Amino acid sequence: DSGVTQTPKHLITATGQRVTLRCSPRSGDLSVYWYQQSLDQGLQFLIQYYNGEERAKGNILERFSAQQFPDLHSELNLSSLELGDSALYFCASSTTTANYGYTFGSGTRLTVV
Amino acid sequence: QQQVKQSPQSLIVQKGGISIINCAYENTAFDYFPWYQQFPGKGPALLIAIRPDVSEKKEGRFTISFNKSAKQFSLHIMDSQPGDSATYFCAASRRMDSSYKLIFGSGTRLLVRP
């Protein structure tokens, strides 16, 4: 267990629908990052939050949005889903006091049918 | 300038052999270079990391070699085992606004044959 909790583990939904993915960072970590990993693809950075504030945006579609709450958990909202949104979505967290990288959760596998 | 280029895309090695994965970067502001290991269906996990003021770091069968002047670094897996079969990502990190930004390479899928 990495300490980063993602729910749900699996999600199957239809095109056009909206889903919410949840992430609880490792205790003490203030930064949360969201990544998308499609089949046989690398890790595509979506967005970063630090202590409730958006810090960086990557290749995130306008149909996607995220937020980080006062208790530091984060949610990634995906709307108007398309078949191409099917992927693994990873959340990672990091601390500000050490630069040894991120701790990833086990991911949410989203299947859009 | 923000890219980290990783090669090869895939690698097949016999058990007991040496696996070598290479990465190159351009931005000299990077100050930390981790490698992540990802098994199918799992999240990437930190494997080993190196600072740019060190030329080599070894942890068990895993060694990072770092060439600052060439802006290249590589992962060597000695005595490769079937259990090492996974996707490996190199990354480069830099501190930004009280947090860290990681740039990942594209990944190398390693298969170690028994």
XYZ file of C-alpha atoms in Angstrom:
227
model
C 0.000 0.000 0.000
C 1.553 3.268 -1.180
C -0.569 5.428 1.105
C -2.338 7.100 -1.827
C -5.918 5.844 -2.087
C -7.930 5.977 -5.273
C -11.567 5.049 -5.671
C -13.190 3.410 -7.440
C -10.720 0.877 -8.822
C -12.871 0.164 -11.850
C -15.563 2.171 -13.560
C -17.643 1.296 -16.599
C -19.896 3.953 -18.041
C -21.554 4.968 -21.273
C -20.569 7.663 -23.703
C -21.886 11.089 -22.810
C -21.940 10.364 -19.094
C -20.079 12.085 -16.265
C -17.934 10.393 -13.621
C -15.944 11.463 -10.589
C -12.682 9.874 -9.549
C -11.474 10.328 -6.008
C -7.991 10.465 -4.536
C -6.773 10.680 -0.947
C -3.108 11.657 -0.818
C -0.502 10.155 1.465
C -0.649 11.593 4.968
C 1.217 14.886 5.109
C 1.440 15.386 1.358
C 0.027 18.681 0.165
C 0.409 18.208 -3.584
C -1.841 16.036 -5.712
C -1.232 15.223 -9.348
C -3.499 13.531 -11.868
C -2.200 11.468 -14.764
C -3.884 9.641 -17.614
C -2.399 6.452 -19.044
C -4.008 5.047 -22.155
C -3.244 1.552 -23.445
C 0.460 1.205 -24.238
C 0.954 4.885 -23.635
C 3.071 6.846 -21.244
C 1.939 8.965 -18.346
C 0.153 12.088 -19.529
C 0.081 14.821 -16.918
C -3.340 16.348 -16.457
C -3.309 18.733 -13.517
C -1.675 19.503 -10.175
C -3.080 20.924 -6.965
C -1.160 22.194 -3.981
C -2.955 22.737 -0.690
C -6.247 23.405 -2.428
C -4.950 25.594 -5.229
C -4.397 24.679 -8.842
C -0.666 24.833 -9.583
C -0.117 23.420 -13.032
C -2.108 22.222 -15.984
C -1.046 19.721 -18.559
C -2.942 18.140 -21.411
C -6.283 18.283 -19.686
C -9.384 18.496 -21.846
C -11.982 21.183 -21.200
C -14.464 18.378 -20.460
C -12.291 17.421 -17.487
C -11.960 19.351 -14.254
C -10.514 18.748 -10.830
C -10.420 20.206 -7.369
C -8.678 19.664 -4.065
C -10.697 19.989 -0.905
C -9.690 21.406 2.525
C -9.001 17.877 3.796
C -6.590 17.571 0.817
C -8.449 14.842 -1.005
C -8.935 15.518 -4.682
C -11.557 14.688 -7.252
C -11.211 14.471 -11.019
C -14.440 15.052 -12.896
C -14.786 13.727 -16.418
C -17.858 14.758 -18.405
C -19.365 14.140 -21.846
C -17.316 10.969 -21.916
C -16.061 9.579 -25.195
C -14.712 6.137 -26.061
C -11.221 7.625 -26.242
C -11.376 8.608 -22.585
C -11.048 4.963 -21.627
C -7.784 4.769 -19.715
C -6.125 4.306 -16.371
C -6.238 7.458 -14.289
C -3.576 7.789 -11.649
C -3.345 10.134 -8.744
C 0.007 10.873 -7.134
C 1.000 12.956 -4.146
C 4.201 14.519 -2.945
C 5.613 16.385 -0.014
C 7.243 19.781 -0.192
C 10.146 18.803 1.982
C 11.741 16.112 -0.136
C 12.318 15.871 -3.844
C 12.343 12.132 -4.225
C 9.382 12.177 -6.496
C 5.784 11.222 -6.338
C 3.881 8.422 -4.668
C 1.272 6.978 -6.980
C -2.020 5.353 -6.175
C -3.099 2.119 -7.816
C -5.287 3.922 -10.299
C -8.865 3.928 -11.531
C -9.521 1.987 -14.709
C -12.211 3.801 -16.679
C -13.976 2.023 -19.496
C -16.364 4.021 -21.664
C -18.720 1.881 -23.727
C 13.277 21.870 -23.107
C 10.802 20.112 -20.849
C 11.154 16.737 -22.531
C 12.827 13.633 -21.260
C 13.610 11.235 -24.099
C 13.709 7.534 -23.241
C 14.908 4.551 -25.220
C 14.373 1.813 -26.168
C 10.597 1.578 -26.285
C 10.790 -2.145 -25.548
C 13.501 -4.525 -24.482
C 13.784 -8.308 -24.296
C 16.537 -9.792 -22.153
C 17.361 -13.337 -21.146
C 17.348 -14.231 -17.477
C 20.684 -13.341 -15.950
C 21.452 -10.707 -18.564
C 21.892 -6.965 -18.182
C 19.011 -4.637 -19.046
C 19.967 -1.094 -20.022
C 17.516 1.775 -20.467
C 18.667 5.229 -21.508
C 17.274 8.702 -20.993
C 18.305 12.178 -22.086
C 17.153 15.612 -20.992
C 17.740 19.196 -22.070
C 16.729 21.450 -19.196
C 19.642 21.940 -16.817
C 17.238 23.151 -14.118
C 16.318 19.557 -13.308
C 17.757 18.583 -9.963
C 16.624 15.056 -9.342
C 16.297 12.018 -11.578
C 14.095 9.145 -10.389
C 13.190 5.894 -12.092
C 9.794 4.310 -11.683
C 8.755 0.695 -12.136
C 5.221 -0.147 -13.168
C 3.654 -3.597 -13.220
C 0.502 -4.183 -15.307
C -2.573 -2.732 -13.668
C -0.575 -1.022 -10.926
C 0.627 2.493 -10.328
C 4.252 3.420 -10.968
C 6.465 2.940 -7.921
C 9.705 4.745 -7.195
C 12.594 2.370 -7.855
C 15.786 4.390 -7.489
C 16.830 8.004 -7.906
C 19.958 10.092 -8.304
C 21.042 13.694 -7.874
C 23.056 15.363 -10.663
C 26.144 15.760 -8.468
C 26.538 11.975 -8.294
C 27.772 9.913 -11.234
C 26.467 6.544 -10.108
C 24.080 5.096 -7.567
C 23.577 1.416 -6.895
C 20.802 -0.318 -5.006
C 20.995 -4.078 -5.192
C 20.829 -5.147 -8.822
C 19.732 -1.673 -9.983
C 22.271 1.014 -10.906
C 21.771 4.524 -12.238
C 24.620 6.027 -14.230
C 24.520 9.795 -14.662
C 26.479 11.886 -17.168
C 25.851 15.531 -16.370
C 27.878 16.966 -19.241
C 26.027 14.833 -21.781
C 22.705 15.340 -19.994
C 22.072 11.624 -20.075
C 21.293 8.993 -17.487
C 20.646 5.298 -17.645
C 19.267 2.414 -15.626
C 21.162 -0.857 -15.525
C 19.502 -3.980 -14.176
C 22.103 -6.614 -13.456
C 21.268 -10.327 -13.389
C 17.815 -9.558 -14.799
C 15.023 -11.793 -13.520
C 11.571 -12.620 -14.941
C 10.101 -10.725 -11.979
C 11.757 -7.575 -13.320
C 9.435 -7.684 -16.326
C 7.606 -4.363 -16.121
C 7.474 -0.926 -17.679
C 10.190 1.452 -16.558
C 9.867 5.227 -16.657
C 12.704 7.648 -16.191
C 11.859 11.115 -14.950
C 13.408 14.467 -14.203
C 12.318 16.684 -11.365
C 12.618 20.341 -10.575
C 11.351 22.378 -7.679
C 8.643 24.838 -8.573
C 6.662 27.006 -6.175
C 7.031 24.842 -3.077
C 6.283 21.655 -4.946
C 8.010 19.460 -7.465
C 7.295 18.982 -11.121
C 8.161 15.615 -12.610
C 8.627 15.150 -16.331
C 8.367 11.506 -17.353
C 9.986 9.691 -20.221
C 7.785 7.658 -22.542
C 8.536 4.348 -20.842
C 10.350 1.118 -21.687
C 8.576 -2.201 -21.592
C 11.038 -4.820 -20.331
C 10.496 -8.534 -20.784
C 12.927 -10.902 -19.110
C 12.698 -14.394 -20.578
C 13.328 -17.402 -18.299
